mmCIF file of C-alpha atoms in Angstrom:
data_model
loop_
_atom_site.group_PDB
_atom_site.id
_atom_site.type_symbol
_atom_site.label_atom_id
_atom_site.label_comp_id
_atom_site.label_asym_id
_atom_site.label_seq_id
_atom_site.Cartn_x
_atom_site.Cartn_y
_atom_site.Cartn_z
ATOM 1 C CA MET A 1 -47.431 48.534 26.156
ATOM 2 C CA LYS A 2 -45.155 45.554 25.647
ATOM 3 C CA LYS A 3 -43.854 45.768 29.204
ATOM 4 C CA ILE A 4 -47.365 45.805 30.638
ATOM 5 C CA LEU A 5 -48.308 42.745 28.567
ATOM 6 C CA ILE A 6 -45.220 40.857 29.762
ATOM 7 C CA ILE A 7 -45.918 41.836 33.379
ATOM 8 C CA LEU A 8 -49.473 40.448 33.054
ATOM 9 C CA VAL A 9 -48.586 37.253 31.166
ATOM 10 C CA ILE A 10 -45.664 36.057 33.330
ATOM 11 C CA PRO A 11 -47.672 35.775 36.576
ATOM 12 C CA ILE A 12 -50.483 33.974 34.739
ATOM 13 C CA ILE A 13 -48.000 31.414 33.399
ATOM 14 C CA PHE A 14 -46.599 30.662 36.846
ATOM 15 C CA ILE A 15 -49.922 30.429 38.692
ATOM 16 C CA SER A 16 -52.008 28.718 36.019
ATOM 17 C CA CYS A 17 -50.950 25.120 36.741
ATOM 18 C CA SER A 18 -50.108 24.080 40.263
ATOM 19 C CA ASP A 19 -50.138 20.276 39.803
ATOM 20 C CA GLU A 20 -48.813 17.989 37.155
ATOM 21 C CA LEU A 21 -51.248 16.326 34.817
ATOM 22 C CA ASN A 22 -52.578 13.036 36.228
ATOM 23 C CA LEU A 23 -52.379 10.511 33.393
ATOM 24 C CA ALA A 24 -53.755 7.477 35.266
ATOM 25 C CA PRO A 25 -56.935 6.183 33.605
ATOM 26 C CA ILE A 26 -59.890 6.357 35.944
ATOM 27 C CA SER A 27 -62.324 4.390 33.786
ATOM 28 C CA THR A 28 -60.356 1.125 33.623
ATOM 29 C CA PRO A 29 -58.387 -0.576 36.385
ATOM 30 C CA SER A 30 -54.642 -0.892 36.048
ATOM 31 C CA ALA A 31 -52.647 -4.001 36.866
ATOM 32 C CA ALA A 32 -51.515 -2.446 40.139
ATOM 33 C CA SER A 33 -55.010 -1.530 41.310
ATOM 34 C CA PHE A 34 -56.808 -4.682 40.162
ATOM 35 C CA LEU A 35 -57.077 -8.045 41.939
ATOM 36 C CA ASN A 36 -56.991 -6.649 45.438
ATOM 37 C CA THR A 37 -60.422 -7.824 46.663
ATOM 38 C CA ALA A 38 -62.571 -10.936 46.528
ATOM 39 C CA ALA A 39 -64.897 -9.157 44.070
ATOM 40 C CA ASP A 40 -61.912 -8.549 41.765
ATOM 41 C CA VAL A 41 -61.116 -12.265 41.878
ATOM 42 C CA GLU A 42 -64.665 -13.089 40.746
ATOM 43 C CA VAL A 43 -64.346 -10.666 37.832
ATOM 44 C CA ALA A 44 -60.953 -12.082 36.841
ATOM 45 C CA VAL A 45 -62.182 -15.700 37.016
ATOM 46 C CA ASN A 46 -65.171 -14.773 34.839
ATOM 47 C CA ALA A 47 -62.760 -13.150 32.386
ATOM 48 C CA SER A 48 -60.799 -16.406 32.304
ATOM 49 C CA TYR A 49 -63.971 -18.304 31.413
ATOM 50 C CA ASP A 50 -64.752 -15.659 28.800
ATOM 51 C CA ALA A 51 -61.496 -16.437 27.010
ATOM 52 C CA LEU A 52 -62.820 -19.911 26.192
ATOM 53 C CA GLN A 53 -65.580 -18.523 23.985
ATOM 54 C CA GLN A 54 -63.240 -16.448 21.821
ATOM 55 C CA GLN A 55 -63.228 -17.193 18.101
ATOM 56 C CA GLY A 56 -59.769 -18.735 18.275
ATOM 57 C CA LEU A 57 -60.799 -21.267 20.913
ATOM 58 C CA TYR A 58 -64.182 -22.892 21.498
ATOM 59 C CA GLY A 59 -65.993 -20.094 19.661
ATOM 60 C CA GLU A 60 -64.912 -21.580 16.326
ATOM 61 C CA SER A 61 -61.337 -22.660 15.679
ATOM 62 C CA ILE A 62 -61.103 -25.599 18.072
ATOM 63 C CA ASN A 63 -63.898 -27.300 16.132
ATOM 64 C CA TYR A 64 -61.779 -27.120 12.990
ATOM 65 C CA LEU A 65 -58.615 -28.287 14.697
ATOM 66 C CA PHE A 66 -60.254 -31.223 16.498
ATOM 67 C CA GLU A 67 -63.115 -32.369 14.309
ATOM 68 C CA VAL A 68 -62.130 -31.546 10.732
ATOM 69 C CA ARG A 69 -58.872 -33.470 11.119
ATOM 70 C CA SER A 70 -60.686 -36.516 12.439
ATOM 71 C CA ASP A 71 -63.007 -38.906 10.676
ATOM 72 C CA ASN A 72 -65.960 -37.302 12.475
ATOM 73 C CA SER A 73 -66.361 -34.564 9.882
ATOM 74 C CA ASP A 74 -65.087 -33.387 6.545
ATOM 75 C CA GLU A 75 -64.606 -30.019 4.921
ATOM 76 C CA SER A 76 -66.650 -30.726 1.822
ATOM 77 C CA SER A 77 -66.013 -27.453 0.024
ATOM 78 C CA ARG A 78 -62.319 -27.604 -0.770
ATOM 79 C CA GLY A 79 -62.348 -23.886 -1.479
ATOM 80 C CA GLY A 80 -64.318 -22.898 1.637
ATOM 81 C CA ARG A 81 -62.889 -20.065 3.737
ATOM 82 C CA GLY A 82 -60.171 -19.596 1.169
ATOM 83 C CA GLY A 83 -58.749 -23.077 1.678
ATOM 84 C CA ILE A 84 -57.974 -22.358 5.330
ATOM 85 C CA VAL A 85 -60.136 -25.164 6.705
ATOM 86 C CA SER A 86 -59.419 -27.559 3.852
ATOM 87 C CA ASP A 87 -55.702 -27.146 4.612
ATOM 88 C CA ILE A 88 -56.455 -28.333 8.142
ATOM 89 C CA ASP A 89 -58.452 -31.286 6.787
ATOM 90 C CA LEU A 90 -55.583 -32.276 4.494
ATOM 91 C CA PHE A 91 -52.883 -31.779 7.173
ATOM 92 C CA ALA A 92 -51.278 -29.145 4.938
ATOM 93 C CA VAL A 93 -51.379 -26.237 7.354
ATOM 94 C CA MET A 94 -49.014 -23.323 6.905
ATOM 95 C CA SER A 95 -47.948 -21.080 9.773
ATOM 96 C CA SER A 96 -49.850 -18.197 8.154
ATOM 97 C CA ASN A 97 -53.175 -20.037 8.519
ATOM 98 C CA ALA A 98 -55.779 -17.673 10.033
ATOM 99 C CA VAL A 99 -57.342 -20.426 12.174
ATOM 100 C CA LEU A 100 -53.999 -21.258 13.782
ATOM 101 C CA GLU A 101 -53.189 -17.580 14.241
ATOM 102 C CA ALA A 102 -56.508 -16.928 16.021
ATOM 103 C CA THR A 103 -56.083 -20.053 18.155
ATOM 104 C CA TRP A 104 -52.583 -19.031 19.207
ATOM 105 C CA GLU A 105 -53.614 -15.452 20.010
ATOM 106 C CA HIS A 106 -56.749 -16.315 21.968
ATOM 107 C CA ALA A 107 -55.131 -19.241 23.781
ATOM 108 C CA TYR A 108 -52.401 -17.076 25.227
ATOM 109 C CA LEU A 109 -54.885 -14.345 26.080
ATOM 110 C CA GLY A 110 -56.753 -16.909 28.207
ATOM 111 C CA ILE A 111 -53.544 -18.250 29.719
ATOM 112 C CA GLN A 112 -52.496 -14.721 30.632
ATOM 113 C CA ARG A 113 -55.820 -14.128 32.377
ATOM 114 C CA CYS A 114 -55.475 -17.362 34.348
ATOM 115 C CA ASN A 115 -51.890 -16.570 35.317
ATOM 116 C CA ALA A 116 -52.914 -13.116 36.551
ATOM 117 C CA VAL A 117 -55.389 -14.719 38.960
ATOM 118 C CA LEU A 118 -52.946 -17.386 40.106
ATOM 119 C CA ASN A 119 -50.153 -14.858 40.671
ATOM 120 C CA ARG A 120 -52.222 -12.554 42.882
ATOM 121 C CA ILE A 121 -54.904 -14.663 44.587
ATOM 122 C CA ASP A 122 -52.768 -15.807 47.527
ATOM 123 C CA ALA A 123 -52.271 -12.232 48.746
ATOM 124 C CA ILE A 124 -56.003 -11.459 48.738
ATOM 125 C CA ASP A 125 -57.979 -11.643 51.961
ATOM 126 C CA MET A 126 -60.975 -13.853 51.177
ATOM 127 C CA ASP A 127 -62.663 -17.051 52.309
ATOM 128 C CA ALA A 128 -60.152 -19.906 52.097
ATOM 129 C CA SER A 129 -62.574 -22.397 50.538
ATOM 130 C CA THR A 130 -63.681 -19.892 47.884
ATOM 131 C CA LYS A 131 -60.043 -19.055 47.184
ATOM 132 C CA SER A 132 -59.265 -22.745 46.715
ATOM 133 C CA VAL A 133 -62.220 -23.214 44.358
ATOM 134 C CA ARG A 134 -61.268 -20.176 42.253
ATOM 135 C CA LYS A 135 -57.660 -21.350 42.017
ATOM 136 C CA GLY A 136 -58.853 -24.763 40.880
ATOM 137 C CA GLU A 137 -61.142 -23.211 38.276
ATOM 138 C CA VAL A 138 -58.446 -21.109 36.653
ATOM 139 C CA GLN A 139 -55.938 -23.974 36.804
ATOM 140 C CA PHE A 140 -58.461 -26.136 34.961
ATOM 141 C CA ILE A 141 -59.143 -23.424 32.372
ATOM 142 C CA ARG A 142 -55.418 -22.931 31.814
ATOM 143 C CA GLY A 143 -54.892 -26.689 31.460
ATOM 144 C CA LEU A 144 -57.801 -26.934 29.018
ATOM 145 C CA ILE A 145 -56.352 -24.145 26.896
ATOM 146 C CA TYR A 146 -52.909 -25.765 26.927
ATOM 147 C CA PHE A 147 -54.536 -29.019 25.780
#
């Protein structure tokens, strides 16, 4: 009985899988397969613009870093947000400040998106004037984030 079972199982093991498992994700583009067409450039430029509205940039934190430190506004509740914003107002910011951490993280996310477009756009076959405009847009976004 054991010999018959082994004779049946061994062929099943060898014929059950003919190909290796394909681990490439099919639902999201990879870095190698993205930014190959003009439509991909449009998506990537829109993603670069999207980075500006993140919480760490113009979604929230930039207002604290620019306006609260100036005479234009004041953080009236010295205990608001756990002292995070009042630390900015008083120029007593620690490196562990959540506003600075979010700004740093989201700024470099946006810069990375801009750099991805700039690194690959020259190799893409698309209208030269549109290519020039898109390059200018992401260079401006990157410069704005660096500012």
